[in-house]
Amino acid sequence: MTMEKRQYVVTGATSRTGNIVSKSLLETGARVRVLGRSAKRLEPLAQLGAEVCIVEPLDAEALNTAFVGVDAAYVMLQPNYIPDHPDFRGYQDRLVDNLGRALEQSGVSHAVGLSSWGAELPAGNGPVAGLHRLEERLGRIAGLNFLALRAGYFMENLFSLHLEGGALTGPFQPETKLPFVATRDVGEAAANALQALDFTGKGCLEVKGPHASDMLKTASILGEALGRPLLPYTMEPLETFRQKLTRAGCSDSIIELMLEVVESINSGRLHAQWPHSPEDARRMSLETFIREQWAPRIRLENQ
């Protein structure tokens, strides 16, 4: 089947990765159905030729309808974070069940799913446990060729860290290495897989940047970009991290999940499974991301 005849569906089409997947597929001339909750936010994709479908994440019937006639899908748990949700893991499980049924009933032949490093662990890894269940559920669907993209630690997550007292602060151990990756590169990896459709059976692929980095090195790179060489990094106590989440309006459910994933990373339990690949080496480096995106944001915040 040629690209022009394929029908794709993209869930979470306005997310960072979903938006890139949608645009990349549209550029090939394929038919692309984009799913989301806001017609206004989906309008730019509609102008590029996408078929817009407004679907609430927990509306199983609407999701089933949106998957009818689809050849290949990009699926994700969206929203991936609801700060005040009283039972976020329960919410994730409902999303997984809905996606599983939609894929089963529609007979989609190929699906690429957004997962995460650490998703091989069934528990003890915070919200990543929901992605373990996504991989497990979709992996049981007969006839579905499913590729789970286990993305590394999103570079964009660094936007939540701040300079306090002349130092970069965060909850991670100073020398714990994180497999950083830009969301742009994750979206492109998903789009490439959906265009090629050369994966069969069930499998997973880690998507990482050129190299891992710990927070000491990350602070040093940021300091150079800001003209503040030797910028230090200070690890904040988990209780301080908890208090920040509480002040931000996070529910007890979210707070416990965030603490759990941080502790899992700091202990080394949650870590990348495979060495960096030649494909990883071609992706955006942490240095480029910090210089072009993070440092400019910090300058604006401090004006």
Short mmCIF file of C-alpha atoms in Angstrom, two decimals:
data_model
loop_
_atom_site.label_atom_id
_atom_site.label_comp_id
_atom_site.label_asym_id
_atom_site.label_seq_id
_atom_site.Cartn_x
_atom_site.Cartn_y
_atom_site.Cartn_z
CA MET A 1 0.00 0.00 0.00
CA THR A 2 1.37 3.43 -0.94
CA MET A 3 1.69 6.21 1.63
CA GLU A 4 -1.08 8.18 -0.10
CA LYS A 5 -3.55 5.35 0.44
CA ARG A 6 -2.72 4.65 4.08
CA GLN A 7 -5.03 5.90 6.80
CA TYR A 8 -3.22 6.92 9.97
CA VAL A 9 -4.57 7.98 13.33
CA VAL A 10 -2.53 10.02 15.80
CA THR A 11 -3.63 10.24 19.42
CA GLY A 12 -2.45 13.19 21.48
CA ALA A 13 -1.89 15.06 18.21
CA THR A 14 -1.22 18.40 19.92
CA SER A 15 1.42 16.97 22.25
CA ARG A 16 5.09 17.62 21.49
CA THR A 17 5.65 14.21 19.93
CA GLY A 18 2.16 13.79 18.46
CA ASN A 19 2.37 17.11 16.64
CA ILE A 20 5.64 16.11 14.98
CA VAL A 21 4.25 12.71 13.99
CA SER A 22 1.14 14.33 12.49
CA LYS A 23 3.07 16.89 10.45
CA SER A 24 5.62 14.36 9.23
CA LEU A 25 2.92 11.98 8.00
CA LEU A 26 0.94 14.79 6.36
CA GLU A 27 4.06 15.86 4.46
CA THR A 28 4.15 12.43 2.78
CA GLY A 29 0.63 12.89 1.42
CA ALA A 30 -0.87 10.26 3.71
CA ARG A 31 -4.37 10.52 5.14
CA VAL A 32 -4.02 11.47 8.78
CA ARG A 33 -6.76 11.56 11.41
CA VAL A 34 -5.68 13.62 14.40
CA LEU A 35 -7.25 13.13 17.82
CA GLY A 36 -7.45 15.67 20.60
CA ARG A 37 -9.73 17.50 22.99
CA SER A 38 -9.57 20.99 21.47
CA ALA A 39 -10.65 21.89 17.94
CA LYS A 40 -8.81 25.20 18.28
CA ARG A 41 -5.50 23.54 19.09
CA LEU A 42 -5.98 21.03 16.25
CA GLU A 43 -6.80 23.73 13.70
CA PRO A 44 -3.17 24.17 12.49
CA LEU A 45 -3.10 20.46 11.62
CA ALA A 46 -6.48 20.74 9.90
CA GLN A 47 -5.05 23.50 7.72
CA LEU A 48 -2.31 21.08 6.67
CA GLY A 49 -4.93 18.58 5.55
CA ALA A 50 -5.55 16.47 8.63
CA GLU A 51 -8.96 15.06 9.50
CA VAL A 52 -9.80 16.39 12.95
CA CYS A 53 -11.56 14.17 15.47
CA ILE A 54 -12.48 15.57 18.89
CA VAL A 55 -12.21 12.78 21.44
CA GLU A 56 -12.11 12.91 25.21
CA PRO A 57 -9.49 10.42 26.44
CA LEU A 58 -11.97 8.40 28.52
CA ASP A 59 -14.72 8.33 25.86
CA ALA A 60 -14.31 4.72 24.76
CA GLU A 61 -17.09 4.83 22.16
CA ALA A 62 -15.70 7.94 20.45
CA LEU A 63 -12.22 6.40 20.47
CA ASN A 64 -13.50 3.21 18.85
CA THR A 65 -15.15 5.27 16.10
CA ALA A 66 -11.97 7.28 15.52
CA PHE A 67 -9.99 4.09 14.86
CA VAL A 68 -12.38 2.69 12.22
CA GLY A 69 -10.69 2.18 8.85
CA VAL A 70 -7.21 2.90 10.20
CA ASP A 71 -4.11 1.10 8.90
CA ALA A 72 -1.54 2.38 11.40
CA ALA A 73 -1.65 4.35 14.65
CA TYR A 74 0.48 6.44 16.95
CA VAL A 75 -0.79 5.91 20.48
CA MET A 76 0.07 7.53 23.77
CA LEU A 77 -1.45 8.06 27.21
CA GLN A 78 -2.70 11.62 27.00
CA PRO A 79 -2.67 13.74 29.06
CA ASN A 80 0.49 12.20 30.48
CA TYR A 81 0.26 14.31 33.63
CA ILE A 82 -2.73 15.72 35.52
CA PRO A 83 -1.38 17.52 38.62
CA ASP A 84 -4.53 17.39 40.73
CA HIS A 85 -5.86 13.96 39.72
CA PRO A 86 -6.85 11.91 42.81
CA ASP A 87 -5.94 8.54 41.24
CA PHE A 88 -3.64 9.04 38.29
CA ARG A 89 -2.56 5.41 37.99
CA GLY A 90 -6.21 4.40 37.85
CA TYR A 91 -6.72 7.01 35.14
CA GLN A 92 -3.80 5.57 33.16
CA ASP A 93 -5.27 2.07 33.39
CA ARG A 94 -8.58 3.29 31.95
CA LEU A 95 -6.77 4.95 29.05
CA VAL A 96 -4.84 1.74 28.37
CA ASP A 97 -8.04 -0.32 28.36
CA ASN A 98 -9.72 2.10 25.94
CA LEU A 99 -6.77 2.13 23.54
CA GLY A 100 -6.51 -1.65 23.67
CA ARG A 101 -10.18 -2.13 22.78
CA ALA A 102 -10.05 0.46 19.99
CA LEU A 103 -7.06 -1.27 18.39
CA GLU A 104 -8.62 -4.71 18.75
CA GLN A 105 -12.01 -3.75 17.34
CA SER A 106 -10.63 -1.74 14.42
CA GLY A 107 -8.14 -4.35 13.25
CA VAL A 108 -5.30 -1.85 12.91
CA SER A 109 -2.25 -3.70 11.56
CA HIS A 110 0.55 -1.51 12.98
CA ALA A 111 0.88 0.72 16.03
CA VAL A 112 3.74 2.73 17.49
CA GLY A 113 3.30 3.52 21.18
CA LEU A 114 5.03 6.21 23.22
CA SER A 115 6.61 4.52 26.22
CA SER A 116 9.54 5.35 28.49
CA TRP A 117 12.87 4.16 29.75
CA GLY A 118 12.14 2.00 32.77
CA ALA A 119 8.89 0.61 31.33
CA GLU A 120 10.27 -2.92 31.66
CA LEU A 121 9.51 -2.54 35.39
CA PRO A 122 5.91 -3.36 36.39
CA ALA A 123 5.95 -1.23 39.55
CA GLY A 124 8.07 1.03 41.72
CA ASN A 125 8.70 3.47 38.87
CA GLY A 126 5.97 6.05 39.38
CA PRO A 127 3.79 6.89 36.37
CA VAL A 128 6.08 4.80 34.15
CA ALA A 129 4.20 1.77 35.52
CA GLY A 130 1.25 2.90 33.42
CA LEU A 131 3.43 2.65 30.32
CA HIS A 132 4.50 -0.85 31.33
CA ARG A 133 0.85 -1.77 31.33
CA LEU A 134 0.36 -0.07 27.94
CA GLU A 135 3.14 -2.19 26.45
CA GLU A 136 1.75 -5.31 28.08
CA ARG A 137 -1.86 -4.71 26.95
CA LEU A 138 -1.05 -3.81 23.35
CA GLY A 139 1.46 -6.64 23.18
CA ARG A 140 -1.39 -9.12 23.71
CA ILE A 141 -3.45 -7.98 20.72
CA ALA A 142 -3.52 -10.73 18.10
CA GLY A 143 -2.49 -9.60 14.64
CA LEU A 144 -1.16 -6.22 15.77
CA ASN A 145 2.42 -5.34 14.93
CA PHE A 146 3.38 -3.15 17.88
CA LEU A 147 6.53 -1.11 18.47
CA ALA A 148 6.99 0.56 21.86
CA LEU A 149 9.27 3.59 21.75
CA ARG A 150 10.96 3.78 25.15
CA ALA A 151 11.95 7.42 25.21
CA GLY A 152 14.75 8.59 27.46
CA TYR A 153 14.43 11.48 29.90
CA PHE A 154 12.86 14.37 27.99
CA MET A 155 15.19 17.35 27.81
CA GLU A 156 12.10 19.54 28.06
CA ASN A 157 11.61 18.30 31.63
CA LEU A 158 14.58 20.50 32.54
CA PHE A 159 12.29 23.51 32.12
CA SER A 160 10.81 22.67 35.54
CA LEU A 161 14.17 23.15 37.29
CA HIS A 162 15.23 26.56 38.58
CA LEU A 163 18.26 28.52 39.70
CA GLU A 164 18.08 29.04 43.44
CA GLY A 165 20.77 30.71 45.53
CA GLY A 166 23.15 30.82 42.59
CA ALA A 167 22.86 27.10 41.86
CA LEU A 168 20.77 24.79 39.72
CA THR A 169 18.56 22.75 42.04
CA GLY A 170 16.68 19.51 41.55
CA PRO A 171 15.74 16.22 43.21
CA PHE A 172 18.24 13.98 41.40
CA GLN A 173 21.53 12.66 42.74
CA PRO A 174 24.35 14.83 41.32
CA GLU A 175 26.14 11.94 39.58
CA THR A 176 23.16 9.87 38.42
CA LYS A 177 23.22 9.74 34.63
CA LEU A 178 20.00 10.46 32.76
CA PRO A 179 19.48 9.29 29.14
CA PHE A 180 18.40 12.68 27.82
CA VAL A 181 16.47 12.99 24.55
CA ALA A 182 14.64 15.85 22.84
CA THR A 183 10.93 15.28 22.25
CA ARG A 184 11.50 16.38 18.65
CA ASP A 185 13.69 13.34 18.10
CA VAL A 186 11.17 10.99 19.70
CA GLY A 187 8.45 12.31 17.40
CA GLU A 188 10.69 11.88 14.38
CA ALA A 189 11.54 8.30 15.39
CA ALA A 190 7.84 7.50 15.67
CA ALA A 191 7.07 9.11 12.31
CA ASN A 192 9.89 7.21 10.62
CA ALA A 193 8.62 3.90 12.00
CA LEU A 194 5.08 4.66 10.86
CA GLN A 195 6.22 5.61 7.38
CA ALA A 196 8.35 2.49 6.96
CA LEU A 197 6.00 0.04 8.72
CA ASP A 198 8.87 -2.45 8.66
CA PHE A 199 8.37 -3.76 12.19
CA THR A 200 6.58 -7.03 12.83
CA GLY A 201 5.35 -8.78 15.94
CA LYS A 202 5.97 -7.05 19.25
CA GLY A 203 9.08 -5.07 20.05
CA CYS A 204 10.54 -2.03 21.74
CA LEU A 205 13.17 0.55 20.84
CA GLU A 206 14.96 2.92 23.19
CA VAL A 207 15.15 6.45 21.82
CA LYS A 208 17.94 8.49 23.40
CA GLY A 209 20.15 11.44 22.56
CA PRO A 210 23.88 11.19 21.78
CA HIS A 211 24.95 10.73 25.39
CA ALA A 212 23.68 10.52 28.95
CA SER A 213 24.50 13.26 31.44
CA ASP A 214 24.37 13.72 35.19
CA MET A 215 23.16 16.90 36.85
CA LEU A 216 26.67 18.15 37.64
CA LYS A 217 27.54 18.10 33.94
CA THR A 218 24.13 19.49 33.01
CA ALA A 219 24.61 22.44 35.36
CA SER A 220 28.06 23.05 33.91
CA ILE A 221 26.69 23.12 30.35
CA LEU A 222 23.92 25.49 31.43
CA GLY A 223 26.43 27.73 33.19
CA GLU A 224 28.54 28.01 30.05
CA ALA A 225 25.46 28.90 27.99
CA LEU A 226 24.47 31.59 30.51
CA GLY A 227 27.97 33.02 30.81
CA ARG A 228 28.26 31.66 34.34
CA PRO A 229 31.03 29.03 34.20
CA LEU A 230 31.17 26.45 36.98
CA LEU A 231 27.47 26.84 37.82
CA PRO A 232 26.95 24.44 40.74
CA TYR A 233 24.19 21.89 41.18
CA THR A 234 22.45 21.37 44.52
CA MET A 235 20.34 18.30 45.21
CA GLU A 236 17.25 19.25 47.16
CA PRO A 237 15.93 16.83 49.83
CA LEU A 238 12.94 14.77 48.77
CA GLU A 239 10.88 16.47 51.47
CA THR A 240 11.61 19.83 49.83
CA PHE A 241 10.60 18.34 46.47
CA ARG A 242 7.38 17.09 48.09
CA GLN A 243 6.63 20.55 49.49
CA LYS A 244 7.14 22.14 46.07
CA LEU A 245 4.69 19.70 44.50
CA THR A 246 2.18 20.40 47.26
CA ARG A 247 2.46 24.16 46.76
CA ALA A 248 1.96 23.62 43.03
CA GLY A 249 -1.42 22.04 43.75
CA CYS A 250 -0.50 18.42 43.06
CA SER A 251 -2.67 15.67 44.51
CA ASP A 252 -1.35 13.07 46.94
CA SER A 253 -1.54 10.54 44.10
CA ILE A 254 0.70 12.60 41.82
CA ILE A 255 3.11 13.49 44.62
CA GLU A 256 3.67 9.85 45.58
CA LEU A 257 4.19 8.87 41.94
CA MET A 258 6.72 11.67 41.39
CA LEU A 259 8.62 10.78 44.56
CA GLU A 260 8.64 7.13 43.55
CA VAL A 261 10.08 7.77 40.09
CA VAL A 262 12.76 10.12 41.49
CA GLU A 263 13.78 7.55 44.09
CA SER A 264 13.87 4.86 41.39
CA ILE A 265 16.16 7.01 39.23
CA ASN A 266 18.42 7.97 42.13
CA SER A 267 18.81 4.36 43.24
CA GLY A 268 19.74 3.25 39.72
CA ARG A 269 16.77 0.90 39.55
CA LEU A 270 15.36 2.88 36.65
CA HIS A 271 17.99 3.04 33.93
CA ALA A 272 18.43 2.69 30.18
CA GLN A 273 18.67 -0.93 29.03
CA TRP A 274 20.79 -0.66 25.87
CA PRO A 275 23.98 1.18 24.84
CA HIS A 276 23.72 4.32 22.74
CA SER A 277 23.26 3.47 19.06
CA PRO A 278 24.57 5.16 15.89
CA GLU A 279 21.05 6.53 15.43
CA ASP A 280 21.15 8.04 18.93
CA ALA A 281 24.41 9.79 17.99
CA ARG A 282 22.66 11.68 15.19
CA ARG A 283 20.05 13.23 17.48
CA MET A 284 20.04 16.60 19.24
CA SER A 285 22.72 16.89 21.90
CA LEU A 286 22.07 18.18 25.40
CA GLU A 287 24.53 21.00 24.71
CA THR A 288 22.52 22.18 21.70
CA PHE A 289 19.22 21.92 23.55
CA ILE A 290 20.50 23.92 26.50
CA ARG A 291 22.10 26.58 24.31
CA GLU A 292 19.12 27.00 21.96
CA GLN A 293 16.13 26.38 24.22
CA TRP A 294 16.74 26.19 27.97
CA ALA A 295 19.21 29.04 28.48
CA PRO A 296 17.05 31.53 26.50
CA ARG A 297 14.03 30.62 28.65
CA ILE A 298 15.99 31.24 31.84
CA ARG A 299 17.18 34.61 30.54
CA LEU A 300 13.57 35.62 29.83
CA GLU A 301 12.43 34.45 33.28
CA ASN A 302 15.12 36.56 34.94
CA GLN A 303 14.54 39.78 33.01
#
